Coordinates of C-alpha atoms in Angstrom, one line a residue:
Chain A
M1 CA -16.1 -43.0 -2.9
P2 CA -17.5 -43.4 0.6
N3 CA -16.6 -40.0 2.0
T4 CA -20.2 -39.1 2.0
D5 CA -22.2 -37.9 5.0
P6 CA -23.1 -40.4 6.5
A7 CA -20.2 -42.6 5.3
L8 CA -21.1 -45.3 2.8
D9 CA -20.4 -48.1 5.2
N10 CA -23.5 -50.4 5.0
Q11 CA -25.5 -52.5 2.6
A12 CA -28.5 -50.1 2.5
M13 CA -26.4 -47.2 1.3
V14 CA -24.7 -49.2 -1.4
E15 CA -28.1 -50.4 -2.6
F16 CA -29.4 -46.8 -2.5
V17 CA -26.6 -45.7 -4.8
N18 CA -27.3 -48.6 -7.2
M19 CA -31.0 -47.8 -7.2
K20 CA -30.4 -44.1 -7.9
S21 CA -28.0 -45.0 -10.7
K22 CA -30.6 -47.1 -12.3
Q23 CA -33.4 -44.5 -11.8
V24 CA -31.4 -41.8 -13.6
G25 CA -30.3 -44.3 -16.1
L26 CA -27.6 -42.3 -17.8
I27 CA -24.4 -44.0 -16.6
D28 CA -23.5 -46.7 -14.1
V29 CA -22.5 -45.3 -10.8
K30 CA -20.6 -47.9 -8.7
A31 CA -20.2 -47.6 -5.0
I32 CA -17.0 -48.0 -3.1
G33 CA -17.7 -49.0 0.5
A34 CA -15.9 -47.8 3.6
I35 CA -13.0 -49.8 5.1
T36 CA -14.0 -48.9 8.6
K37 CA -17.3 -48.0 10.3
G38 CA -18.1 -44.4 9.8
R39 CA -14.7 -44.0 8.1
L40 CA -13.4 -43.5 11.6
G41 CA -10.5 -45.9 11.4
Q42 CA -11.5 -47.8 14.5
E43 CA -13.5 -50.9 13.5
L44 CA -13.9 -52.8 10.2
A45 CA -17.0 -52.0 8.2
P46 CA -19.1 -55.0 7.1
I47 CA -16.9 -55.5 4.0
G48 CA -18.6 -58.8 3.0
E49 CA -22.1 -57.2 3.2
L50 CA -20.8 -54.2 1.2
F51 CA -19.4 -56.5 -1.4
K52 CA -22.6 -58.6 -1.7
A53 CA -24.6 -55.3 -2.1
G54 CA -22.4 -54.4 -5.0
A55 CA -19.5 -52.3 -3.7
V56 CA -16.7 -52.6 -6.2
A57 CA -13.8 -51.8 -3.8
I58 CA -13.3 -50.5 -0.3
S59 CA -11.7 -47.2 0.8
D60 CA -11.8 -44.6 3.6
D61 CA -10.8 -41.9 1.0
G62 CA -10.5 -38.5 2.5
S63 CA -8.8 -40.0 5.4
T64 CA -6.1 -42.7 6.0
V65 CA -6.7 -45.7 8.2
M66 CA -3.9 -44.8 10.7
N67 CA -4.0 -48.0 12.6
A68 CA -1.7 -50.4 10.6
E69 CA -3.3 -53.5 12.2
I70 CA -6.7 -52.5 10.9
I71 CA -5.2 -52.1 7.4
R72 CA -3.5 -55.5 7.7
R73 CA -6.8 -57.1 8.7
A74 CA -8.8 -55.3 6.0
L75 CA -6.3 -56.5 3.3
Q76 CA -6.6 -60.0 4.6
Y77 CA -10.4 -59.9 4.9
S78 CA -11.0 -58.2 1.5
K79 CA -9.0 -60.9 -0.2
M80 CA -11.8 -63.3 0.4
F81 CA -14.0 -61.3 -2.0
N82 CA -11.1 -60.5 -4.3
I83 CA -11.8 -56.7 -4.0
T84 CA -9.3 -53.9 -3.9
L85 CA -8.5 -51.7 -0.9
I86 CA -8.0 -48.1 -2.1
E87 CA -5.8 -46.1 0.3
H88 CA -5.8 -42.3 0.7
C89 CA -2.1 -41.9 1.8
E90 CA -1.8 -39.2 4.3
D91 CA -0.3 -39.6 7.8
V92 CA -2.5 -37.3 9.9
N93 CA 0.2 -36.4 12.3
L94 CA 2.7 -35.4 9.6
A95 CA 0.0 -33.5 7.7
S96 CA -1.6 -31.9 10.7
D97 CA -3.5 -28.7 9.8
A98 CA -1.2 -28.0 6.8
N99 CA -2.6 -27.1 3.4
A100 CA 0.2 -26.7 0.9
N101 CA 3.2 -28.6 -0.3
E102 CA 6.1 -28.2 2.1
G103 CA 8.8 -26.5 0.2
Y104 CA 10.0 -23.1 -1.1
N105 CA 6.7 -21.8 -2.3
A106 CA 4.9 -22.6 1.0
T107 CA 7.8 -21.0 2.9
V108 CA 7.6 -17.8 0.9
L109 CA 3.8 -17.7 1.1
G110 CA 3.7 -18.4 4.8
L111 CA 1.6 -21.6 4.4
K112 CA 2.0 -24.6 6.6
G113 CA 3.4 -27.4 4.4
I114 CA 2.5 -31.0 4.1
P115 CA 5.7 -32.9 3.8
A116 CA 6.0 -35.5 1.0
A117 CA 6.7 -38.0 3.9
A118 CA 3.1 -37.7 5.0
E119 CA 2.1 -39.5 1.8
E120 CA 5.1 -41.7 1.5
V121 CA 5.1 -43.3 4.9
I122 CA 1.5 -44.6 4.4
A123 CA 2.3 -45.8 0.8
A124 CA 5.3 -47.7 2.2
R125 CA 3.4 -49.1 5.1
D126 CA 0.6 -50.3 2.9
I127 CA 2.8 -51.8 0.3
I128 CA 4.7 -53.7 3.0
I129 CA 1.4 -55.0 4.5
A130 CA 0.1 -55.9 1.1
R131 CA 3.2 -57.9 0.5
E132 CA 2.7 -59.8 3.7
T133 CA -1.1 -60.4 3.3
G134 CA -1.3 -60.7 -0.5
G135 CA -4.3 -58.4 -0.5
R136 CA -5.1 -56.1 -3.4
L137 CA -4.0 -52.5 -2.8
H138 CA -4.6 -49.4 -4.9
L139 CA -3.0 -46.1 -3.9
A140 CA -5.2 -43.2 -4.7
H141 CA -4.0 -39.8 -6.1
L142 CA -0.3 -40.2 -5.6
S143 CA 1.6 -36.9 -5.7
T144 CA 5.3 -37.3 -4.9
A145 CA 8.4 -38.7 -6.6
G146 CA 9.1 -40.7 -3.4
S147 CA 5.7 -42.5 -3.7
V148 CA 6.6 -43.4 -7.3
E149 CA 9.9 -45.0 -6.1
L150 CA 8.0 -47.0 -3.4
L151 CA 5.4 -48.1 -5.9
K152 CA 8.2 -49.3 -8.3
W153 CA 9.7 -51.3 -5.4
G154 CA 6.4 -52.8 -4.6
K155 CA 5.7 -53.9 -8.1
K156 CA 9.2 -55.3 -8.5
M157 CA 8.7 -57.4 -5.3
G158 CA 5.5 -58.7 -6.9
V159 CA 3.1 -57.0 -4.5
N160 CA -0.5 -56.7 -5.7
V161 CA -0.4 -52.9 -5.9
T162 CA -1.6 -50.4 -8.4
A163 CA -1.8 -46.6 -8.3
E164 CA -3.4 -43.5 -9.8
V165 CA -2.6 -39.9 -10.4
T166 CA -5.0 -37.0 -11.0
P167 CA -4.8 -34.7 -14.1
H168 CA -4.1 -31.7 -11.8
H169 CA -1.1 -33.4 -10.2
F170 CA 0.6 -34.0 -13.5
T171 CA -0.4 -30.6 -14.9
L172 CA 0.2 -28.1 -12.1
D173 CA 2.8 -27.5 -9.4
D174 CA 3.0 -25.5 -6.2
S175 CA 4.3 -22.4 -7.9
C176 CA 0.6 -21.9 -8.9
L177 CA -0.2 -21.0 -5.2
K178 CA 1.3 -17.5 -5.5
G179 CA -2.1 -15.7 -5.8
Y180 CA -3.7 -17.6 -2.9
D181 CA -6.4 -18.7 -5.4
T182 CA -8.2 -21.4 -3.4
N183 CA -9.0 -23.3 -6.7
F184 CA -5.4 -24.5 -6.3
K185 CA -6.0 -25.8 -2.9
M186 CA -6.3 -29.6 -2.9
N187 CA -5.4 -32.7 -0.9
P188 CA -2.8 -34.0 -1.7
P189 CA -1.4 -30.6 -2.4
L190 CA 0.1 -29.5 -5.7
R191 CA 3.7 -30.6 -5.4
S192 CA 7.0 -29.4 -6.8
K193 CA 8.1 -29.4 -10.5
E194 CA 10.3 -32.4 -9.8
D195 CA 7.4 -34.4 -8.4
V196 CA 5.3 -33.5 -11.5
A197 CA 8.2 -34.7 -13.8
A198 CA 8.4 -38.0 -11.7
L199 CA 4.6 -38.6 -12.0
K200 CA 4.7 -38.1 -15.8
K201 CA 7.7 -40.5 -16.1
A202 CA 5.8 -43.0 -13.9
L203 CA 2.8 -42.8 -16.2
K204 CA 5.0 -43.3 -19.2
D205 CA 6.8 -46.3 -17.7
G206 CA 3.6 -47.9 -16.7
V207 CA 4.4 -47.6 -13.0
I208 CA 1.2 -45.6 -12.5
D209 CA -1.7 -47.6 -13.9
V210 CA -4.6 -45.2 -13.7
I211 CA -5.6 -41.5 -14.2
A212 CA -8.5 -40.6 -11.9
T213 CA -10.1 -37.3 -11.4
D214 CA -10.6 -37.0 -7.6
H215 CA -13.6 -35.0 -8.7
A216 CA -14.5 -32.6 -5.9
P217 CA -17.1 -30.0 -6.8
H218 CA -17.7 -27.3 -4.2
A219 CA -20.1 -24.3 -4.0
E220 CA -18.5 -20.9 -4.5
L221 CA -19.0 -20.0 -0.9
D222 CA -16.9 -22.9 0.2
K223 CA -14.0 -21.7 -1.9
D224 CA -14.3 -17.9 -1.9
V225 CA -12.9 -17.6 1.7
E226 CA -9.6 -17.4 3.5
W227 CA -7.0 -20.0 2.3
N228 CA -7.1 -22.0 5.5
Q229 CA -10.9 -22.2 5.6
A230 CA -11.4 -23.0 2.0
A231 CA -12.5 -26.5 1.0
Y232 CA -10.0 -28.9 -0.6
G233 CA -10.3 -30.1 -4.1
I234 CA -11.5 -29.2 -7.6
V235 CA -13.9 -30.2 -10.3
G236 CA -12.1 -32.9 -12.2
L237 CA -14.5 -34.7 -14.5
E238 CA -15.0 -32.2 -17.4
T239 CA -11.4 -31.2 -17.7
A240 CA -9.8 -34.7 -17.4
F241 CA -9.9 -35.6 -21.0
P242 CA -8.5 -32.4 -22.4
L243 CA -5.8 -32.3 -19.7
I244 CA -4.7 -35.8 -20.6
I245 CA -4.5 -34.9 -24.3
N246 CA -2.6 -31.6 -23.7
G247 CA -0.4 -32.8 -20.9
L248 CA 0.4 -36.3 -21.9
V249 CA -0.6 -37.2 -25.4
K250 CA 0.5 -34.1 -27.3
P251 CA 3.9 -33.9 -25.7
G252 CA 4.4 -37.6 -26.3
V253 CA 4.4 -38.8 -22.7
L254 CA 1.8 -41.4 -23.6
T255 CA 0.4 -42.7 -26.9
I256 CA -3.3 -42.2 -27.3
S257 CA -4.0 -45.9 -26.6
Q258 CA -1.8 -45.9 -23.5
A259 CA -3.7 -42.8 -22.3
I260 CA -7.1 -44.4 -23.0
A261 CA -6.1 -47.6 -21.2
K262 CA -5.4 -45.6 -18.0
I263 CA -8.9 -44.3 -17.9
T264 CA -10.7 -47.4 -19.1
I265 CA -9.4 -50.9 -19.0
N266 CA -6.9 -50.4 -16.2
P267 CA -9.4 -49.0 -13.7
A268 CA -12.0 -51.5 -14.8
K269 CA -9.6 -54.4 -13.9
I270 CA -8.9 -52.9 -10.5
L271 CA -12.6 -52.7 -9.8
N272 CA -13.4 -56.1 -11.4
L273 CA -15.7 -54.5 -14.0
D274 CA -16.3 -56.1 -17.4
R275 CA -15.9 -52.7 -19.0
G276 CA -13.3 -50.6 -20.7
T277 CA -12.8 -52.6 -23.8
L278 CA -14.2 -52.4 -27.4
S279 CA -14.9 -56.0 -28.4
E280 CA -17.6 -58.2 -29.6
G281 CA -20.2 -58.9 -26.9
A282 CA -18.8 -56.2 -24.5
P283 CA -21.1 -53.5 -23.3
A284 CA -21.3 -50.7 -25.9
D285 CA -20.2 -47.9 -23.5
I286 CA -18.3 -45.7 -25.9
V287 CA -16.9 -42.2 -25.8
I288 CA -16.1 -40.4 -29.1
A289 CA -13.7 -37.6 -28.8
D290 CA -11.8 -35.2 -31.1
T291 CA -8.2 -34.8 -30.0
E292 CA -7.5 -32.0 -32.5
K293 CA -10.5 -29.9 -31.5
M294 CA -9.9 -27.1 -28.9
V295 CA -12.1 -26.5 -26.0
D296 CA -12.4 -23.3 -24.0
I297 CA -12.4 -23.9 -20.3
N298 CA -14.8 -21.3 -19.0
K299 CA -17.6 -21.4 -16.5
E300 CA -20.1 -22.5 -19.2
F301 CA -17.9 -25.5 -20.1
F302 CA -18.8 -27.3 -17.0
A303 CA -21.9 -29.6 -17.0
G304 CA -22.2 -29.6 -13.3
Q305 CA -23.2 -26.7 -11.1
S306 CA -19.7 -26.2 -9.6
T307 CA -16.9 -24.4 -11.4
N308 CA -14.2 -24.6 -8.8
S309 CA -11.5 -25.3 -11.4
P310 CA -8.0 -23.9 -11.6
F311 CA -8.1 -24.4 -15.4
I312 CA -10.7 -21.8 -16.2
G313 CA -9.3 -19.5 -18.8
M314 CA -7.3 -22.2 -20.6
K315 CA -7.8 -23.4 -24.2
L316 CA -7.1 -27.1 -24.5
F317 CA -7.0 -29.8 -27.1
G318 CA -9.4 -32.7 -26.7
S319 CA -13.1 -32.4 -27.0
V320 CA -15.5 -35.1 -25.9
E321 CA -18.1 -35.2 -28.6
T322 CA -20.4 -38.2 -28.0
V323 CA -21.0 -40.6 -25.1
M324 CA -22.8 -43.8 -25.6
K325 CA -24.2 -46.0 -22.8
N326 CA -25.2 -49.5 -23.8
G327 CA -25.3 -48.3 -27.4
R328 CA -27.6 -45.4 -26.6
I329 CA -26.3 -41.8 -27.1
I330 CA -26.5 -40.0 -23.7
Y331 CA -24.4 -37.0 -24.5
G332 CA -23.5 -35.0 -27.6
A333 CA -24.3 -35.2 -31.3
K334 CA -26.7 -37.9 -32.5
N335 CA -25.1 -38.2 -35.9
Chain B
M1 CA 4.4 4.1 -5.3
A2 CA 4.5 1.3 -7.8
F3 CA 1.6 -0.5 -6.0
R4 CA -1.8 0.6 -4.9
H5 CA -1.7 -1.7 -1.9
L6 CA 1.0 -2.5 0.6
L7 CA 0.8 -6.3 0.9
G8 CA 4.4 -7.3 1.4
L9 CA 8.0 -6.4 0.9
Q10 CA 8.4 -9.2 -1.6
E11 CA 6.8 -7.2 -4.4
L12 CA 7.6 -3.7 -3.1
P13 CA 10.4 -2.2 -5.3
K14 CA 13.6 -0.9 -3.7
E15 CA 12.8 2.6 -4.8
D16 CA 9.5 2.6 -2.9
I17 CA 11.2 1.2 0.2
Q18 CA 13.7 4.1 0.0
N19 CA 11.0 6.6 -0.4
I20 CA 9.1 5.3 2.6
L21 CA 12.3 5.3 4.8
K22 CA 13.2 8.8 3.6
L23 CA 9.7 10.1 4.4
A24 CA 9.7 8.4 7.8
V25 CA 12.7 10.5 8.7
T26 CA 10.7 13.6 8.2
F27 CA 7.7 12.2 10.2
K28 CA 10.0 11.1 13.0
D29 CA 11.2 14.6 13.4
L30 CA 7.6 15.8 13.4
I31 CA 6.4 13.4 16.1
L32 CA 9.3 14.4 18.4
K33 CA 8.0 18.0 18.3
P34 CA 5.4 19.4 20.7
V35 CA 2.7 19.7 18.0
K36 CA 2.7 16.3 16.3
K37 CA -0.2 16.6 13.9
V38 CA -0.3 17.5 10.1
P39 CA -3.4 17.9 8.0
T40 CA -2.2 15.7 5.1
L41 CA -4.9 13.0 5.3
K42 CA -7.7 15.3 6.4
G43 CA -11.1 14.0 5.1
K44 CA -9.7 10.5 4.5
T45 CA -10.9 7.5 6.5
V46 CA -8.6 4.7 7.7
A47 CA -10.2 1.5 9.0
N48 CA -8.1 -0.8 11.2
F49 CA -9.4 -4.3 10.9
F50 CA -7.7 -6.6 13.4
F51 CA -8.9 -10.2 13.1
E52 CA -6.2 -11.2 15.5
P53 CA -5.4 -9.7 18.9
S54 CA -2.8 -7.0 18.7
T55 CA -2.0 -4.0 20.9
R56 CA 1.1 -2.4 19.6
T57 CA 0.5 -2.6 15.8
K58 CA -3.1 -1.5 16.1
T59 CA -2.2 1.4 18.4
S60 CA 0.7 2.3 16.2
F61 CA -1.5 2.5 13.0
E62 CA -4.1 4.4 14.9
I63 CA -1.7 7.0 16.2
A64 CA -0.1 7.3 12.8
A65 CA -3.4 7.9 11.1
K66 CA -4.5 10.4 13.7
R67 CA -1.3 12.4 13.4
L68 CA -2.0 12.7 9.7
S69 CA -5.5 14.0 10.6
A70 CA -7.4 11.0 9.1
D71 CA -10.6 9.7 10.6
V72 CA -9.9 6.3 12.2
L73 CA -12.2 3.4 12.7
N74 CA -10.9 0.6 14.9
L75 CA -12.4 -2.9 14.7
S76 CA -11.2 -5.9 16.6
I77 CA -13.1 -8.7 14.9
S78 CA -12.3 -11.9 16.7
T79 CA -15.8 -13.3 16.9
S80 CA -18.5 -10.8 16.3
S81 CA -19.7 -10.9 12.7
V82 CA -17.7 -14.0 11.7
V83 CA -19.7 -16.0 14.2
K84 CA -22.9 -14.8 12.7
G85 CA -22.0 -16.6 9.5
E86 CA -21.1 -13.5 7.6
T87 CA -18.1 -14.1 5.5
L88 CA -14.9 -12.0 5.7
L89 CA -15.6 -10.6 2.3
D90 CA -19.1 -9.5 3.3
T91 CA -17.8 -7.8 6.3
L92 CA -15.2 -5.9 4.4
K93 CA -17.6 -5.0 1.6
T94 CA -20.0 -3.6 4.1
I95 CA -17.3 -1.3 5.5
E96 CA -16.1 -0.4 2.0
A97 CA -19.6 0.7 1.2
M98 CA -19.1 3.3 4.0
Q99 CA -16.4 4.9 1.8
V100 CA -13.3 3.9 3.7
D101 CA -10.2 5.0 1.9
I102 CA -7.6 2.8 3.5
V103 CA -8.2 -0.6 5.1
V104 CA -5.4 -1.8 7.5
I105 CA -5.8 -5.5 8.0
R106 CA -4.3 -8.0 10.4
H107 CA -5.4 -11.6 10.0
S108 CA -4.3 -15.0 11.2
V109 CA -4.5 -16.6 7.7
S110 CA -1.7 -15.9 5.2
G111 CA -2.9 -14.3 1.9
V112 CA -6.0 -12.6 3.3
P113 CA -4.8 -9.0 2.5
F114 CA -3.9 -10.1 -1.0
M115 CA -7.3 -11.7 -1.5
L116 CA -9.1 -8.5 -0.3
S117 CA -7.0 -6.3 -2.5
Q118 CA -8.4 -8.2 -5.5
K119 CA -11.9 -7.7 -4.4
I120 CA -12.4 -4.3 -2.7
K121 CA -11.8 -0.8 -4.0
S122 CA -10.2 0.6 -0.9
V123 CA -6.4 0.6 -0.5
V124 CA -5.3 -2.4 1.5
V125 CA -2.4 -2.2 4.0
N126 CA -1.2 -5.5 5.4
A127 CA -0.7 -5.2 9.2
G128 CA 0.4 -8.9 9.4
D129 CA -1.1 -12.0 7.7
G130 CA -0.6 -15.4 9.2
M131 CA 3.0 -16.6 8.6
H132 CA 3.3 -14.6 5.4
E133 CA 4.4 -10.9 5.8
H134 CA 4.3 -8.0 8.2
P135 CA 5.6 -5.3 5.8
T136 CA 5.3 -2.3 8.2
Q137 CA 7.3 -4.2 10.8
G138 CA 9.9 -5.0 8.1
L139 CA 10.0 -1.4 7.1
L140 CA 10.4 -0.1 10.7
D141 CA 13.2 -2.7 11.3
L142 CA 14.9 -1.3 8.1
F143 CA 14.4 2.2 9.3
T144 CA 15.9 1.4 12.8
I145 CA 19.0 -0.2 11.2
M146 CA 19.4 2.8 8.8
D147 CA 18.9 5.2 11.7
K148 CA 21.4 3.5 14.0
K149 CA 23.9 2.2 11.5
G150 CA 23.8 4.9 8.9
K151 CA 23.1 2.4 6.1
I152 CA 21.6 -1.0 5.4
E153 CA 23.8 -2.1 2.5
G154 CA 26.6 -4.3 3.6
Q155 CA 25.3 -5.0 7.0
T156 CA 25.0 -8.6 8.2
V157 CA 21.7 -9.2 10.0
A158 CA 20.9 -12.3 12.0
L159 CA 17.2 -13.2 12.5
V160 CA 17.1 -15.4 15.6
G161 CA 14.3 -17.7 16.7
D162 CA 11.1 -19.1 15.2
I163 CA 11.7 -18.4 11.5
A164 CA 9.1 -20.9 10.3
H165 CA 6.0 -19.2 11.8
S166 CA 7.3 -15.6 11.6
R167 CA 5.8 -13.1 9.2
V168 CA 8.4 -10.6 10.6
A169 CA 11.2 -12.9 9.4
R170 CA 9.8 -13.1 5.9
S171 CA 9.3 -9.3 5.6
N172 CA 12.8 -8.8 7.0
I173 CA 14.4 -11.2 4.6
F174 CA 12.8 -9.6 1.5
G175 CA 13.4 -6.1 2.7
L176 CA 17.0 -6.5 3.9
I177 CA 18.1 -8.5 0.8
K178 CA 16.6 -5.9 -1.5
M179 CA 18.4 -3.1 0.4
G180 CA 21.8 -5.0 0.1
A181 CA 22.2 -6.5 3.5
K182 CA 23.3 -10.1 4.1
V183 CA 20.8 -12.1 6.1
R184 CA 21.3 -15.1 8.4
V185 CA 18.5 -17.1 9.9
V186 CA 19.4 -18.7 13.3
G187 CA 17.1 -21.1 15.2
P188 CA 16.3 -24.7 16.1
A189 CA 16.2 -26.9 13.0
T190 CA 12.5 -27.6 13.7
L191 CA 11.7 -23.8 13.3
I192 CA 13.7 -23.2 10.1
P193 CA 11.2 -23.5 7.2
R194 CA 12.0 -25.8 4.3
D195 CA 14.1 -24.3 1.4
V196 CA 14.5 -21.0 3.2
Q197 CA 18.0 -20.8 1.8
K198 CA 16.5 -20.3 -1.6
M199 CA 15.3 -16.9 -0.4
G200 CA 19.0 -15.9 -0.3
V201 CA 19.7 -16.4 3.4
E202 CA 22.4 -18.4 5.3
V203 CA 21.0 -20.9 7.7
F204 CA 22.5 -21.5 11.2
T205 CA 21.3 -23.9 13.9
D206 CA 24.0 -22.9 16.3
L207 CA 23.7 -19.5 17.9
E208 CA 27.4 -18.9 18.4
S209 CA 28.4 -19.4 14.7
G210 CA 25.2 -17.6 13.7
L211 CA 26.0 -14.5 15.6
K212 CA 29.7 -14.4 14.8
G213 CA 30.5 -11.1 13.1
V214 CA 27.0 -9.8 12.7
D215 CA 26.1 -6.1 12.8
V216 CA 22.5 -6.5 13.8
I217 CA 20.5 -9.1 15.7
N218 CA 16.8 -9.2 15.2
I219 CA 15.4 -11.4 18.0
L220 CA 12.0 -12.9 17.1
R221 CA 9.3 -13.5 19.6
M222 CA 9.0 -17.1 20.7
Q223 CA 5.3 -18.3 20.8
L224 CA 5.4 -20.5 23.9
E225 CA 2.6 -22.8 22.7
R226 CA 4.9 -24.1 19.9
Q227 CA 6.4 -26.4 22.5
K228 CA 3.2 -28.4 22.5
K229 CA 3.7 -29.1 18.7
Y230 CA 7.0 -30.9 19.4
L231 CA 9.0 -28.1 17.9
F232 CA 11.3 -27.8 20.9
P233 CA 11.4 -29.8 24.1
T234 CA 11.2 -27.1 26.8
I235 CA 11.2 -23.4 27.1
R236 CA 14.3 -23.7 29.4
E237 CA 16.2 -25.5 26.7
Y238 CA 15.2 -23.0 24.1
A239 CA 16.5 -20.2 26.3
M240 CA 19.7 -22.1 26.9
L241 CA 20.4 -22.7 23.2
F242 CA 18.9 -19.6 21.5
G243 CA 18.2 -17.0 24.2
V244 CA 20.4 -13.9 23.7
N245 CA 22.0 -12.7 26.9
S246 CA 24.9 -10.3 27.4
K247 CA 27.5 -13.1 27.3
K248 CA 26.2 -14.5 24.0
L249 CA 25.8 -11.0 22.6
K250 CA 29.7 -10.8 22.7
W251 CA 29.7 -13.4 19.9
A252 CA 28.5 -10.6 17.6
K253 CA 30.4 -7.5 16.6
P254 CA 31.1 -5.2 19.6
D255 CA 28.8 -2.5 18.2
C256 CA 26.0 -5.0 17.2
L257 CA 22.5 -3.5 17.3
V258 CA 19.7 -5.5 19.0
I259 CA 16.2 -5.2 17.8
H260 CA 13.0 -7.2 18.6
P261 CA 9.5 -6.7 17.1
G262 CA 7.8 -7.2 20.6
P263 CA 6.2 -8.1 22.7
M264 CA 9.2 -9.7 24.4
N265 CA 9.4 -12.8 26.5
R266 CA 12.0 -11.5 28.8
G267 CA 14.3 -14.2 30.1
I268 CA 13.4 -16.5 27.2
E269 CA 14.5 -15.2 23.8
V270 CA 16.2 -12.1 25.3
S271 CA 17.6 -11.4 28.7
P272 CA 16.5 -8.2 30.4
N273 CA 20.0 -6.7 30.4
V274 CA 20.3 -7.1 26.6
A275 CA 16.8 -5.8 26.0
D276 CA 17.4 -2.7 28.1
G277 CA 21.1 -2.5 27.4
P278 CA 23.1 0.1 25.4
Q279 CA 23.1 -1.9 22.2
S280 CA 19.3 -2.3 22.2
A281 CA 17.0 -0.1 20.1
I282 CA 13.9 -2.1 21.1
E283 CA 12.1 0.9 22.7
E284 CA 13.0 3.2 19.9
Q285 CA 11.5 0.8 17.4
V286 CA 8.1 1.7 18.7
T287 CA 8.6 5.4 17.9
N288 CA 10.0 4.4 14.5
G289 CA 7.0 2.3 13.9
V290 CA 4.7 5.3 14.1
A291 CA 6.9 7.3 11.8
V292 CA 7.1 4.5 9.2
R293 CA 3.4 3.9 9.4
M294 CA 2.7 7.6 8.9
A295 CA 4.9 7.4 5.8
V296 CA 3.1 4.4 4.5
L297 CA -0.4 5.8 5.1
Y298 CA 0.6 9.1 3.6
L299 CA 1.9 7.5 0.4
M300 CA -1.0 5.0 0.2
G301 CA -3.4 7.9 0.8
G302 CA -2.2 9.5 -2.4
G303 CA 0.6 11.7 -1.2
K304 CA 3.8 12.2 -3.1
A305 CA 7.2 11.4 -1.5
N306 CA 8.8 14.7 -2.5
E307 CA 5.9 16.9 -1.3
V308 CA 7.0 16.4 2.3
T309 CA 10.7 15.7 2.1
D310 CA 11.8 18.3 -0.4

């Protein structure tokens, strides 16, 4: 995602990501270029140049392009390269300096709420513009029941739209905010129990295509501060698989193959990648996991340096045992 | 006390509230005497950390602690150490290392007293956190109602004004409901927080029907800068629709008590003749505040309720 500093909005930066990815040589890191210069929402970024350099999609993730005309032009323009525009749906005026889901829990805790409408008005706007332009639209980290309804409508109307949900949004709700633990502070915020139920149903019904982590590692000193000052987001990568197994597969929301499709072939299609399938001639990028094996989510469980996770202390089914990249084992047991 | 810290009235059991109110009666008697000081907290240190401007709450805590013979440390931290890059927690840890027994904290961010109570050894007393709670204000409002009305149970209390941003409103709602009162919130629809009725209150956006038949009106302070956030069109319109004057006060019961946490915007949320009128206990609330805070500091400092009252 291009919400880097500086923003990933030019050819040189995409090439740098590709080069680093090759140098480290463990996995492929694909860059998503910015929609607008500097992610400022004012002028289009050089989308063609980003595409030619290897960007697999465009997004201003972390912020919404508030100007509808820019989104309309970006959806028209990106169509020339057949790449997807990924929207972070958050109306900045509706969400202004709020940091929890607007509702009972935020009211009791005295936190300023982000209404569901902040996400839904942008989702609606973009679906309508995608319908008119025919551009490819993907809605990142949806969190509300209303967004699911809009997405359903878009798909019914034949709009080129897909969407994702994060493991934390289908696992946790805003009642978790009680202890003001900033590991529960994310954007979009954790929503109500009704929203969580709607997201799960949308996963089951195939309305939501993808499960994505919205991985946001932060140093302890960015989180161990007052609620309003704390950074948004959580470490998502390491816990994604066990949360999918516990929250979706074990309770029968998804079959294991449906769940796997939402983290492999479906996102691969959205990003035009020839990955996510086990077939002859396809790249041997393979994950071997044990869905019956429990993992302890503690600080040592995380491979990265950051441990800003609300799941610490949980025991979950679903252990990733081995990861192969192009047929070479890059993680886990060799046998 | 069931809790080591006083963070809010949400988690404070009814029995503890009753103990504090009972003890506050004794302390109020004391502070109306010529010699107002008792040695109960002698040798203890109380630190007042105010990360937000406040005159009356800070002064009230300071006087309360001094009348209990505690050593008092006052810190108004708006910019000093926070600007130097020191975190809030570091600041508090430093002070804690100086063996402070009770930390009284006021902060603009909800949840900060809770967060600190998890991390420092001193007793934490919340003197107002963001839009969350202001438990000692809630307690002094309960005390004032008890004092003037004889009991809290069965009274209908209207909280009027900006409910959404008010920590006083939240502490009042939790405390009053726990003590058996009926609570109404009255204000513009833009200042009524989402799902507040689930807290057990009745919601009114019309002052006349909201005040009809109430025993107590608690008028909240209107932060004038809210107008810039599109929450109401003009101060004048707010005063017209929700300002309480002597004419509108007649909508409530004839013996309705009027309270206000202060400081007042006279002529906006309350007219001078109501604020200074016979039904108002606004000035007395300040005295009650000291008595209630003495009771709180005494109990949090390890005192037993019956040692003083029996």
